PDB file of C-alpha atoms and ligand atoms in Angstrom:
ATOM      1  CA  UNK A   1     107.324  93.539  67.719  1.00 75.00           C
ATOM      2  CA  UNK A   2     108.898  96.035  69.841  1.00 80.00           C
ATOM      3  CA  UNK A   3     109.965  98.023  66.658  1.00 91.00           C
ATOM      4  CA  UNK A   4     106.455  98.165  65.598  1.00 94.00           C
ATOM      5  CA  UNK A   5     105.155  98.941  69.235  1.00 95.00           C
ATOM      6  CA  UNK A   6     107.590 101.649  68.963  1.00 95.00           C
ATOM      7  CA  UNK A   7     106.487 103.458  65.589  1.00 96.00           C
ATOM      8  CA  UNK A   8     103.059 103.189  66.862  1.00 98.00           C
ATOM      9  CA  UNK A   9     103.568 104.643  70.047  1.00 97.00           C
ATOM     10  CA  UNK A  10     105.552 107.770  68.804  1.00 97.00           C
ATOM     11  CA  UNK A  11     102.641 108.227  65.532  1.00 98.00           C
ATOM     12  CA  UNK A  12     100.166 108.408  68.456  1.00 98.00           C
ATOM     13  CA  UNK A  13     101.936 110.472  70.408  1.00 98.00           C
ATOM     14  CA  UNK A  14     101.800 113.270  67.788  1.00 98.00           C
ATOM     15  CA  UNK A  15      98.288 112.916  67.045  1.00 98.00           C
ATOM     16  CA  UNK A  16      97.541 113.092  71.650  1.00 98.00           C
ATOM     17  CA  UNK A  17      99.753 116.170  71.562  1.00 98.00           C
ATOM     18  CA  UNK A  18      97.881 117.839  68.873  1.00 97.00           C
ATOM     19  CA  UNK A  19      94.411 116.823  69.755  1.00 97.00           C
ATOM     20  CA  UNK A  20      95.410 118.338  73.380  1.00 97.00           C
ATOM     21  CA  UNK A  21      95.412 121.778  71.633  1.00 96.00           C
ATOM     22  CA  UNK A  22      91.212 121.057  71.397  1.00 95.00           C
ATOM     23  CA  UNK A  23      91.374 120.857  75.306  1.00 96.00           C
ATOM     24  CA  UNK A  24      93.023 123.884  76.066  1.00 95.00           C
ATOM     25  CA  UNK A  25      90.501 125.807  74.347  1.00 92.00           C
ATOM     26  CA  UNK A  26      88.565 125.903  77.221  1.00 91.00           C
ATOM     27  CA  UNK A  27      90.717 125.799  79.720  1.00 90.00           C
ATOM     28  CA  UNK A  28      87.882 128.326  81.789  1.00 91.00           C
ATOM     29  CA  UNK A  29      85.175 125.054  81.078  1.00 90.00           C
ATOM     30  CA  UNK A  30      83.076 123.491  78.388  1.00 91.00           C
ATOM     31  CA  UNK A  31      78.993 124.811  79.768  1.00 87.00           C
ATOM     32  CA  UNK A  32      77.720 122.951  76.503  1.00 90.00           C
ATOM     33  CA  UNK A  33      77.207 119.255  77.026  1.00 93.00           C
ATOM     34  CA  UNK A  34      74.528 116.651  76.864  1.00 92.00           C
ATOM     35  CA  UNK A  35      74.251 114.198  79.668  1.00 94.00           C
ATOM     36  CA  UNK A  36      74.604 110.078  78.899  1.00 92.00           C
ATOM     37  CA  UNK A  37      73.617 107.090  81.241  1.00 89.00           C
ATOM     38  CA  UNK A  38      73.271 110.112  84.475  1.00 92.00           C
ATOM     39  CA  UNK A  39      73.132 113.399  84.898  1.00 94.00           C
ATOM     40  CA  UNK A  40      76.615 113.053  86.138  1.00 93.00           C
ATOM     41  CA  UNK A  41      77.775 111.197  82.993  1.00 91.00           C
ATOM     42  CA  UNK A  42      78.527 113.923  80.483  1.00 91.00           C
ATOM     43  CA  UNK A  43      79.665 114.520  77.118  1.00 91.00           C
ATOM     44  CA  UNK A  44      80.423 117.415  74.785  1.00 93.00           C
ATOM     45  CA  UNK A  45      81.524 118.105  71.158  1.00 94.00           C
ATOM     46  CA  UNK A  46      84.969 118.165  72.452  1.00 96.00           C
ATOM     47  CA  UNK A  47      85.058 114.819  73.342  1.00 95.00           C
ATOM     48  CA  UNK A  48      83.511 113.863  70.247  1.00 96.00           C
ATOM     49  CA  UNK A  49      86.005 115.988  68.086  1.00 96.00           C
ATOM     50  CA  UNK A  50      89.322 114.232  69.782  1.00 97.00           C
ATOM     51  CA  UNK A  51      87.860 110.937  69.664  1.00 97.00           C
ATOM     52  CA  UNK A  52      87.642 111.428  65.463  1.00 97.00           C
ATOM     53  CA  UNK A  53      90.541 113.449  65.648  1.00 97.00           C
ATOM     54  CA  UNK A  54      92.648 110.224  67.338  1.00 98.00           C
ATOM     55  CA  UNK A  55      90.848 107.445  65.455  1.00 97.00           C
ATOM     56  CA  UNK A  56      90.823 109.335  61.662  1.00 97.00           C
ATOM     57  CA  UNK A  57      94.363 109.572  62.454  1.00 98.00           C
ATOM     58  CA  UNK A  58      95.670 106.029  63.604  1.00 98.00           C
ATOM     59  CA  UNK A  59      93.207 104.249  61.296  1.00 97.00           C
ATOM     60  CA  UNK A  60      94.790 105.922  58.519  1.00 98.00           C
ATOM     61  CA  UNK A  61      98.220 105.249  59.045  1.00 98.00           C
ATOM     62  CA  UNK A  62      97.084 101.511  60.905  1.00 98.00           C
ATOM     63  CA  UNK A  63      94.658 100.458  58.644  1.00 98.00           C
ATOM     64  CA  UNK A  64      94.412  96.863  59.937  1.00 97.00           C
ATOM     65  CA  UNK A  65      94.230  98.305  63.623  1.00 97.00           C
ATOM     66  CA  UNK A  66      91.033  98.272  65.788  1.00 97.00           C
ATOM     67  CA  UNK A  67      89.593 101.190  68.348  1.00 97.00           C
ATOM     68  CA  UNK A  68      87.491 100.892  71.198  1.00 97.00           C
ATOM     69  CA  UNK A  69      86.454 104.429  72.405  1.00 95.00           C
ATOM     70  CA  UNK A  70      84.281 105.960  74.891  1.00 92.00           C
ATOM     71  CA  UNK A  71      82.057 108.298  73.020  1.00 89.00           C
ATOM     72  CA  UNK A  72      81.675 105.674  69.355  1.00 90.00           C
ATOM     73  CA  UNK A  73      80.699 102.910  72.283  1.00 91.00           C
ATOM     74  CA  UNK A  74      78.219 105.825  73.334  1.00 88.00           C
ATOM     75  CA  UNK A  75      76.778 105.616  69.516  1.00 88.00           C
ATOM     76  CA  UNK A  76      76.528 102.382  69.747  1.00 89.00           C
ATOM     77  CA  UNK A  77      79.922 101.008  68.584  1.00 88.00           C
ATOM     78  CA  UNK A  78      80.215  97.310  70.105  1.00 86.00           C
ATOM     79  CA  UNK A  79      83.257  96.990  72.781  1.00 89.00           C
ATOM     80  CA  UNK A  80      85.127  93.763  70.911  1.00 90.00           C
ATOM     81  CA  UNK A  81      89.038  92.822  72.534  1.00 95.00           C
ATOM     82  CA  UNK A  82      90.459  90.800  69.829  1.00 96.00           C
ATOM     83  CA  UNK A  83      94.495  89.822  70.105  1.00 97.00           C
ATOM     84  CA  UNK A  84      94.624  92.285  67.181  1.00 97.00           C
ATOM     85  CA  UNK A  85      96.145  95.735  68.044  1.00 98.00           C
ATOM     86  CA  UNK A  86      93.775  97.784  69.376  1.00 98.00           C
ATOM     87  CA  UNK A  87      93.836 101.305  70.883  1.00 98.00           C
ATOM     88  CA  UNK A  88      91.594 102.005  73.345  1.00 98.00           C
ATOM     89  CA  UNK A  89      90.725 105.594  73.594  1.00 98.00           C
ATOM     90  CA  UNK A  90      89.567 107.932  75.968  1.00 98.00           C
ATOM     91  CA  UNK A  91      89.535 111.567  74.342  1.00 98.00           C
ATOM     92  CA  UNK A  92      88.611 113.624  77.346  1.00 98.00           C
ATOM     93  CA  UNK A  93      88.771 111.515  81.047  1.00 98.00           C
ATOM     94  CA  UNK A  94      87.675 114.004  83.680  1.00 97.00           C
ATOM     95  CA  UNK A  95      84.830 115.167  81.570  1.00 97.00           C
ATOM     96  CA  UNK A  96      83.252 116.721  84.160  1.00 96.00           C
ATOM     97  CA  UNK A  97      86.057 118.545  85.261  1.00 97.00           C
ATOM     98  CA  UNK A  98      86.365 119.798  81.599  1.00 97.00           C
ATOM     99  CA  UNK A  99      82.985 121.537  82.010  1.00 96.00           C
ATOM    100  CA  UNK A 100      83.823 122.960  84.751  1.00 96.00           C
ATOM    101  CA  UNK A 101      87.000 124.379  84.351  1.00 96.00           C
ATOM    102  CA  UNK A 102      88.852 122.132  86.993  1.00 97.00           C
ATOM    103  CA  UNK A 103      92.011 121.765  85.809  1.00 97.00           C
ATOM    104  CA  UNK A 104      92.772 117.701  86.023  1.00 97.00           C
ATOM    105  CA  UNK A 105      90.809 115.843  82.933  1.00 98.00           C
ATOM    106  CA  UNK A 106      93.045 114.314  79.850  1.00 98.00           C
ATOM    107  CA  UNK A 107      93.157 112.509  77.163  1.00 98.00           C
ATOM    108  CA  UNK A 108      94.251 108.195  77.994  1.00 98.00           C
ATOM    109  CA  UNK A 109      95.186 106.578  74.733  1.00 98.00           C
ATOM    110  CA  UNK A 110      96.140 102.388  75.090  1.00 98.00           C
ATOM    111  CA  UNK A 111      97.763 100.173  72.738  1.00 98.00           C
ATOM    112  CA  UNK A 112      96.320  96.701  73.683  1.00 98.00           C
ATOM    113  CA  UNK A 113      97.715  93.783  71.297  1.00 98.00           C
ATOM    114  CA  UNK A 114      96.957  90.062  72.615  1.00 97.00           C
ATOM    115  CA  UNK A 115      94.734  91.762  75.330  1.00 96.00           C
ATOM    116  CA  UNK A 116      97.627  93.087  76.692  1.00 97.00           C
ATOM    117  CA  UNK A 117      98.299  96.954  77.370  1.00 98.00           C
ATOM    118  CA  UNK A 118     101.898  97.752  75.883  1.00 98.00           C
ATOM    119  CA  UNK A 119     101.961 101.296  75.491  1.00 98.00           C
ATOM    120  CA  UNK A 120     100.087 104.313  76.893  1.00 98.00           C
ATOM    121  CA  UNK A 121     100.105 107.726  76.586  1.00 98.00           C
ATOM    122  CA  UNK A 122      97.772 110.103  79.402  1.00 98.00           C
ATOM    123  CA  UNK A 123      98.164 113.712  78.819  1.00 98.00           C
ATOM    124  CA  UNK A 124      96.799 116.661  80.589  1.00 98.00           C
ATOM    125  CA  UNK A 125      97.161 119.412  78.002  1.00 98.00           C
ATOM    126  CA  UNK A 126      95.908 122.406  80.166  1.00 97.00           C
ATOM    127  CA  UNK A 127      98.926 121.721  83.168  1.00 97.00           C
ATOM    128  CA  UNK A 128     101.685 120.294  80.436  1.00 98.00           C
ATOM    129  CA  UNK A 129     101.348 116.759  81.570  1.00 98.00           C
ATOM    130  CA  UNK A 130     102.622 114.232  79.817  1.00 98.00           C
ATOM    131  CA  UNK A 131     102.784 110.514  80.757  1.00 98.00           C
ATOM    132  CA  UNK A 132     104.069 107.597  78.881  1.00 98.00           C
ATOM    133  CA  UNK A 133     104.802 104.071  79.118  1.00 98.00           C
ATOM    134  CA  UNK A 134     106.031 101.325  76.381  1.00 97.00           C
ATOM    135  CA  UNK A 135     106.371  97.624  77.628  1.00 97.00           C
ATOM    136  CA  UNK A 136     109.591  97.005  78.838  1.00 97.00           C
ATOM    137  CA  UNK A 137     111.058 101.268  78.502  1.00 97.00           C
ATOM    138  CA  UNK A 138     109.889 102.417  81.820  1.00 98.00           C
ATOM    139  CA  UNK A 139     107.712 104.900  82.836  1.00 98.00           C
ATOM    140  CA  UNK A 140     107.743 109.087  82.123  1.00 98.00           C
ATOM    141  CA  UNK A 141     106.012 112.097  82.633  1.00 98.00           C
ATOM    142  CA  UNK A 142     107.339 114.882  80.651  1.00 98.00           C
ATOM    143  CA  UNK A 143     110.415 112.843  79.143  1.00 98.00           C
ATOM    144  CA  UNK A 144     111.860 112.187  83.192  1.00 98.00           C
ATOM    145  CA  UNK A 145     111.560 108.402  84.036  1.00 98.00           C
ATOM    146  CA  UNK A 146     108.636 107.845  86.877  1.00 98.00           C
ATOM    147  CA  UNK A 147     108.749 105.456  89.843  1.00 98.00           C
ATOM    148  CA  UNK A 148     105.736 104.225  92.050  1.00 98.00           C
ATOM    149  CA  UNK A 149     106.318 104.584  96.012  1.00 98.00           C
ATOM    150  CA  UNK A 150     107.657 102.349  98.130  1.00 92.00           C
ATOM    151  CA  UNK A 151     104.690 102.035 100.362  1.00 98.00           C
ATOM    152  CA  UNK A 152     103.706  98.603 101.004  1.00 98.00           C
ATOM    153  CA  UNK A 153     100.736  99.291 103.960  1.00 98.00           C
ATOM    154  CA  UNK A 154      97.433 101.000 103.736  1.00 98.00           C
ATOM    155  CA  UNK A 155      98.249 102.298 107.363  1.00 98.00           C
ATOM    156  CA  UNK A 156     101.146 104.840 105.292  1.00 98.00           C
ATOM    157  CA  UNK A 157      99.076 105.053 102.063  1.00 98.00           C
ATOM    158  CA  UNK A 158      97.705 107.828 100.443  1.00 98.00           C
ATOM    159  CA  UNK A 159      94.396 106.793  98.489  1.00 98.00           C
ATOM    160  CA  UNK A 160      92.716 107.764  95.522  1.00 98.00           C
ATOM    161  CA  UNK A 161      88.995 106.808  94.264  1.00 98.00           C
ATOM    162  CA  UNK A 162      86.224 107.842  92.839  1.00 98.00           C
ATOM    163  CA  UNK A 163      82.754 108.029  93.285  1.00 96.00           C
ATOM    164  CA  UNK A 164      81.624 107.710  89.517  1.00 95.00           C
ATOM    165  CA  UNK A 165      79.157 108.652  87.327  1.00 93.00           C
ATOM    166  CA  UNK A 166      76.340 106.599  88.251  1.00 92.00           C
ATOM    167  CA  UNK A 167      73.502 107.478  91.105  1.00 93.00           C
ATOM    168  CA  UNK A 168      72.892 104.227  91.930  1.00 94.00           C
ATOM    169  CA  UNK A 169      72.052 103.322  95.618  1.00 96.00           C
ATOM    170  CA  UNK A 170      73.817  99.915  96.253  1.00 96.00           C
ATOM    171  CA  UNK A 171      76.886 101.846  94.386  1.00 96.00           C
ATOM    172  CA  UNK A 172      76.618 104.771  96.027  1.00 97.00           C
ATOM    173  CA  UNK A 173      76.587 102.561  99.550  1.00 98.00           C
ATOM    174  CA  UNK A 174      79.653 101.139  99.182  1.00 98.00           C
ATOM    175  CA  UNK A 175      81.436 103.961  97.823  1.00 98.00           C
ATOM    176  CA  UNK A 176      80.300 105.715 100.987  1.00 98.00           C
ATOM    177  CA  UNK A 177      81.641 102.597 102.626  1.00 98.00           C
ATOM    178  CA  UNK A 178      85.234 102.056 101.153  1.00 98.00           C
ATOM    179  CA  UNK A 179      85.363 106.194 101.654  1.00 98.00           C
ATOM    180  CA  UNK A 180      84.989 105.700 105.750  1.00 98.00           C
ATOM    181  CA  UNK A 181      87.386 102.901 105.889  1.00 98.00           C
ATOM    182  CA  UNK A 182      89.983 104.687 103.980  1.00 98.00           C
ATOM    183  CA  UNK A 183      89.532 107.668 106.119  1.00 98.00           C
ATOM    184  CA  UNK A 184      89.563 105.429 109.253  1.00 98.00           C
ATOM    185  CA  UNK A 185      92.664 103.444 107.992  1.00 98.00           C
ATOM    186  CA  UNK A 186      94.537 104.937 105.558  1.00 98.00           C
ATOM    187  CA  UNK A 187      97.204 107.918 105.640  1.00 98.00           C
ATOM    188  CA  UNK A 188      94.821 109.876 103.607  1.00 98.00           C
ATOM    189  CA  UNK A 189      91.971 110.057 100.586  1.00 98.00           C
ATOM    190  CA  UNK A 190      92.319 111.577  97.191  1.00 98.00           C
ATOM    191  CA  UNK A 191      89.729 112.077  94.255  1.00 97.00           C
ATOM    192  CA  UNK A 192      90.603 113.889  91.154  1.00 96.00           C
ATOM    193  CA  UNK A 193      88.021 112.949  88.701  1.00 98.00           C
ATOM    194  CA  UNK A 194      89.443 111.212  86.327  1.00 98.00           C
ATOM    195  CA  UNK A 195      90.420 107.556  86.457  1.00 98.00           C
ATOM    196  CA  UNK A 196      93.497 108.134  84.028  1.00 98.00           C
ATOM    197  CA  UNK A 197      94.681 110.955  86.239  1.00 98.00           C
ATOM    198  CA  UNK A 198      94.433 108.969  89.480  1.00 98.00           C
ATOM    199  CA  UNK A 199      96.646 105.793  87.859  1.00 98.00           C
ATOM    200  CA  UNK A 200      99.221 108.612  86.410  1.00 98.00           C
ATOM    201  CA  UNK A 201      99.504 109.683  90.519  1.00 98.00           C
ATOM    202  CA  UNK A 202     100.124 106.281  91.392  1.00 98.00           C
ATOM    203  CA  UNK A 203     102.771 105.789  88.814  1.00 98.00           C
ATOM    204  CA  UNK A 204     103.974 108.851  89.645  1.00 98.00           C
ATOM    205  CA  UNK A 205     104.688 108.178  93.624  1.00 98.00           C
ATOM    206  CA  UNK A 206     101.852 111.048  94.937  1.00 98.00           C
ATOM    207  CA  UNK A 207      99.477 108.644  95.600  1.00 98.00           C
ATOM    208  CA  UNK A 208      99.944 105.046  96.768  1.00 98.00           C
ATOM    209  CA  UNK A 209      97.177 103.042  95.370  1.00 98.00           C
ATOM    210  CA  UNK A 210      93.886 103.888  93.679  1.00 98.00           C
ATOM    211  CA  UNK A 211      90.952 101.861  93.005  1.00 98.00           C
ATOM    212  CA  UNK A 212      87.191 102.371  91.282  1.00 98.00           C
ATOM    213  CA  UNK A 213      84.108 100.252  90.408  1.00 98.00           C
ATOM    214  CA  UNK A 214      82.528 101.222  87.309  1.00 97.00           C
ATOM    215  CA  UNK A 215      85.383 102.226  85.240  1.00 97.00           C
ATOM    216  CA  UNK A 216      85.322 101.627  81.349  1.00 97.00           C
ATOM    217  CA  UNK A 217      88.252 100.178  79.685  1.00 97.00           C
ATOM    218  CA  UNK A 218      89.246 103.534  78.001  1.00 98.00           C
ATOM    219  CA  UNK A 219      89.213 104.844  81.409  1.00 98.00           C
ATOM    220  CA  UNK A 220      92.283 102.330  82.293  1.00 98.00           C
ATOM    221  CA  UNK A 221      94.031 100.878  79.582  1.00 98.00           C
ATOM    222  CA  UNK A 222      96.705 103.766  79.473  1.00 98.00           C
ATOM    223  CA  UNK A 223      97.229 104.076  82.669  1.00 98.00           C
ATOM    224  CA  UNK A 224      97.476  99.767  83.142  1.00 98.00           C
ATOM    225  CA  UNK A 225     100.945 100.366  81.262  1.00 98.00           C
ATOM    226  CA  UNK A 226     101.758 103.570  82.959  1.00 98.00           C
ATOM    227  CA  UNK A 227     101.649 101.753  86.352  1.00 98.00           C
ATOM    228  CA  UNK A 228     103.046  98.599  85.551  1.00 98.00           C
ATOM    229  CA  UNK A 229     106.149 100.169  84.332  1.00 98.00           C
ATOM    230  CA  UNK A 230     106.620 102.765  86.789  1.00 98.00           C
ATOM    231  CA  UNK A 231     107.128  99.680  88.934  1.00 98.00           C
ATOM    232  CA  UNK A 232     103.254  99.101  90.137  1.00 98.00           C
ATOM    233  CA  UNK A 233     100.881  96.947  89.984  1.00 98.00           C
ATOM    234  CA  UNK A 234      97.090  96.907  88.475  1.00 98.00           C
ATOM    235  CA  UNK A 235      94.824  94.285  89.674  1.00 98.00           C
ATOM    236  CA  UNK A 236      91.067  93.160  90.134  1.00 98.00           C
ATOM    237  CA  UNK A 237      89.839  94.779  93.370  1.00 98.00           C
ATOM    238  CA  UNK A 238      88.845  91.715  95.084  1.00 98.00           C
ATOM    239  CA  UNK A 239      93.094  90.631  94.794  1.00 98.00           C
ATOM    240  CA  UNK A 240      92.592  88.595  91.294  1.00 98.00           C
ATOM    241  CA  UNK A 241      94.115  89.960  87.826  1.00 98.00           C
ATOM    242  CA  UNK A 242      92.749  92.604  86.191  1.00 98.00           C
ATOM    243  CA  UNK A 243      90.293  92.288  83.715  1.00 97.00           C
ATOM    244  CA  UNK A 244      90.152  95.494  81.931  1.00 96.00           C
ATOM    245  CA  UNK A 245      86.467  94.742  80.436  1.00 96.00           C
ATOM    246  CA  UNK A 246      85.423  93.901  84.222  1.00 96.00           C
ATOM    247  CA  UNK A 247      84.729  97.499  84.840  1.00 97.00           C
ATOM    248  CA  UNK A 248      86.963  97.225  88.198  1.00 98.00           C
ATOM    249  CA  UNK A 249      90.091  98.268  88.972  1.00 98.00           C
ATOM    250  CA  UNK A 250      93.162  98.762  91.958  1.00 98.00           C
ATOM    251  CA  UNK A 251      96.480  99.937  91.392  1.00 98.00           C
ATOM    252  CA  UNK A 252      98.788 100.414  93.741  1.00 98.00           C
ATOM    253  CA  UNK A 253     102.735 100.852  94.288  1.00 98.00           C
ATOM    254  CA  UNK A 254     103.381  97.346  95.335  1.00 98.00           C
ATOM    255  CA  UNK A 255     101.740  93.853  95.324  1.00 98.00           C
ATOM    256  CA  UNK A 256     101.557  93.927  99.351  1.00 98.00           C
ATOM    257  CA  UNK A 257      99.899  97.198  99.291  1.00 98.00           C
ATOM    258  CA  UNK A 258      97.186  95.760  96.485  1.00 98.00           C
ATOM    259  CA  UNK A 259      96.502  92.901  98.694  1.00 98.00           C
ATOM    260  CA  UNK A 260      96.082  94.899 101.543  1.00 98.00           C
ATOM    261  CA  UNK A 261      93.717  97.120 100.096  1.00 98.00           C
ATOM    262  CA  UNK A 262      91.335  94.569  98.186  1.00 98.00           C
ATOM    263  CA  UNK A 263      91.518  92.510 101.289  1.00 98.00           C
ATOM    264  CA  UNK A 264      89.906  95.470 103.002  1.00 98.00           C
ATOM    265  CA  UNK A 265      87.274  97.181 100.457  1.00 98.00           C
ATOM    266  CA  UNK A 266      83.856  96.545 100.136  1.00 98.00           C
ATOM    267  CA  UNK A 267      83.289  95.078  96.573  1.00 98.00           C
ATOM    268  CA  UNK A 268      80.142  96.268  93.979  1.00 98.00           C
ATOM    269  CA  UNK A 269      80.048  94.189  90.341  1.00 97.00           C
ATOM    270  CA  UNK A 270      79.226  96.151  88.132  1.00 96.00           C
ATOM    271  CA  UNK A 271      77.533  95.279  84.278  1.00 91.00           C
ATOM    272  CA  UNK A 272      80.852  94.463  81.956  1.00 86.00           C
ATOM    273  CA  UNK A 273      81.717  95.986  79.113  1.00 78.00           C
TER     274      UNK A 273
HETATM  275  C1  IPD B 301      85.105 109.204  84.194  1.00 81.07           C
HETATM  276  C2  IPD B 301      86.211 109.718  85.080  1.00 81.07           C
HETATM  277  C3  IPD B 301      85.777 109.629  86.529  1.00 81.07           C
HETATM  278  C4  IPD B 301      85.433 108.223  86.918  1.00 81.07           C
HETATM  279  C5  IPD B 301      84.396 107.639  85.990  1.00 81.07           C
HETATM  280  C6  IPD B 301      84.835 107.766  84.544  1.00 81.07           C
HETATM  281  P1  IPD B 301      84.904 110.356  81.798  1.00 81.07           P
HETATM  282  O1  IPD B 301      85.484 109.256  82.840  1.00 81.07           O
HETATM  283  O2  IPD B 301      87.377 108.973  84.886  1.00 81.07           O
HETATM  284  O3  IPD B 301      86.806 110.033  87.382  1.00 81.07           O
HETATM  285  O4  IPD B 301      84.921 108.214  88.208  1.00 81.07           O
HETATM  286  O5  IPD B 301      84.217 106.283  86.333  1.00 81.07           O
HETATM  287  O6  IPD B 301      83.799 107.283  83.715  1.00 81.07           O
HETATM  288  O7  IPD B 301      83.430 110.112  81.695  1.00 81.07           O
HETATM  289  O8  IPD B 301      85.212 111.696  82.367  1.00 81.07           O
HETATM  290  O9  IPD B 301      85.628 110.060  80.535  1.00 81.07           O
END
């Protein structure tokens, strides 16, 4: 299997780089967009374009293989985890950075084959980004292998979340919540806008952990792999395993960190996937 992991991975790889060029573009922001479940959840033909761009591709070449992505499940599209190979794609996270010309959103592209994530690929075309993971190879960004930290308390750890795209009350509460306590505990906070983006940081060793309620699966499947082979760990925010159709996730740099942290937040349950 690894051989065919392998071929996928670096036929993917091609098609991310390429598709990137359709992000840089408009590296100055995207003003044309229509809005989806919020006025903070946002789309535009870019997005659109990569997602066909990545799935025309792969489906070619991988006839038998399956997609989940964020903007077909937009049209409609049904989100179905099968133990068949199945890439789960998100063709611009940070979508609202995109628009506005803030430099952090990418494009997160996992290979998921018996619900597991075994290789991911999160690249930020507009500041040369690259990460990558395959099961078992280690973690890189830009070809150089990638380590997570070796914090192991939220007392030293530098935190990323986000505040998401929904305007709901009893999710806006406890993000306003988790926000004081990480302020109040924690070495530091960090939000970047883009769930791919803040899992890349953890894998990289600038952040320390990062957790979010309300994520999609495209938003984390990448960046599960990334993580985990950098040396981290991804888990469900209350301290179970992660369920990437749950619509929660926590990463962090070790398994005492994770604990620490979910032991800690304020939890929110979001509808699945
Ligand atoms: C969003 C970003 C954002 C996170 C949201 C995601 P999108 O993805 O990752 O940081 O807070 O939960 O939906 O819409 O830009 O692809």
């Amino acid at each position: 299997m690894t051989d065919a992991i392998d071929e996928y991975f670096a036929f993917a790889l091609e098609l991310v780089k390429s598709a990137g060029n359709l992000i840089t573009d408009y590296t100055s922001g995207c003003k044309d967009f229509k809005l989806k479940s919020s006025d903070i959840d946002l789309v535009t033909e870019i997005d659109k374009k990569v997602e066909e761009t990545l799935i025309s591709g792969l489906s070619a070449k991988f006839p038998d293989h399956k997609f989940i992505g964020e903007e077909s499940a937009f049209e409609g599209v049904k989100c179905i985890l099968t133990d068949e190979p199945t890439w789960i794609i998100d063709p611009v996270d940070g979508t609202l950075n995109f628009i506005h010309g803030y430099p952090s959103s990418c494009i997160s592209v996992g290979l998921v084959i018996n619900k597991e994530a075994v290789a991911g690929i999160i690249y930020n075309p507009i500041v040369n980004q690259l990460f990558t993971a395959n099961k078992g190879q280690g973690a890189y960004l830009n070809g150089r292998q990638i380590h997570v930290s070796q914090v192991k308390e939220v007392s030293k750890a530098l935190i990323s979340f986000e505040a998401g795209t929904t305007r709901d009350e009893e999710k806006q509460r406890i993000v306003f919540e988790n926000f004081k306590m990480i302020v109040t505990k924690a070495h530091g906070a960090r939000t970047v806008g883009s769930a791919a983006l803040n899992m890349a940081m953890v894998a990289l060793g600038g952040s320390d952990a990062y957790f979010e309620f309300g994520i999609h699966a495209w938003d984390i499947a990448a960046g599960d792999i990334i993580v985990r082979e950098a040396g981290g760990v991804c888990i469900d925010p209350a301290g179970g395993p992660l369920d990437i159709l749950s619509r929660r996730v926590l990463c962090a740099s070790s398994q005492e960190l994770a604990q620490e942290l979910a032991s800690m937040l304020h939890q929110y349950y979001p509808e699945r996937d």
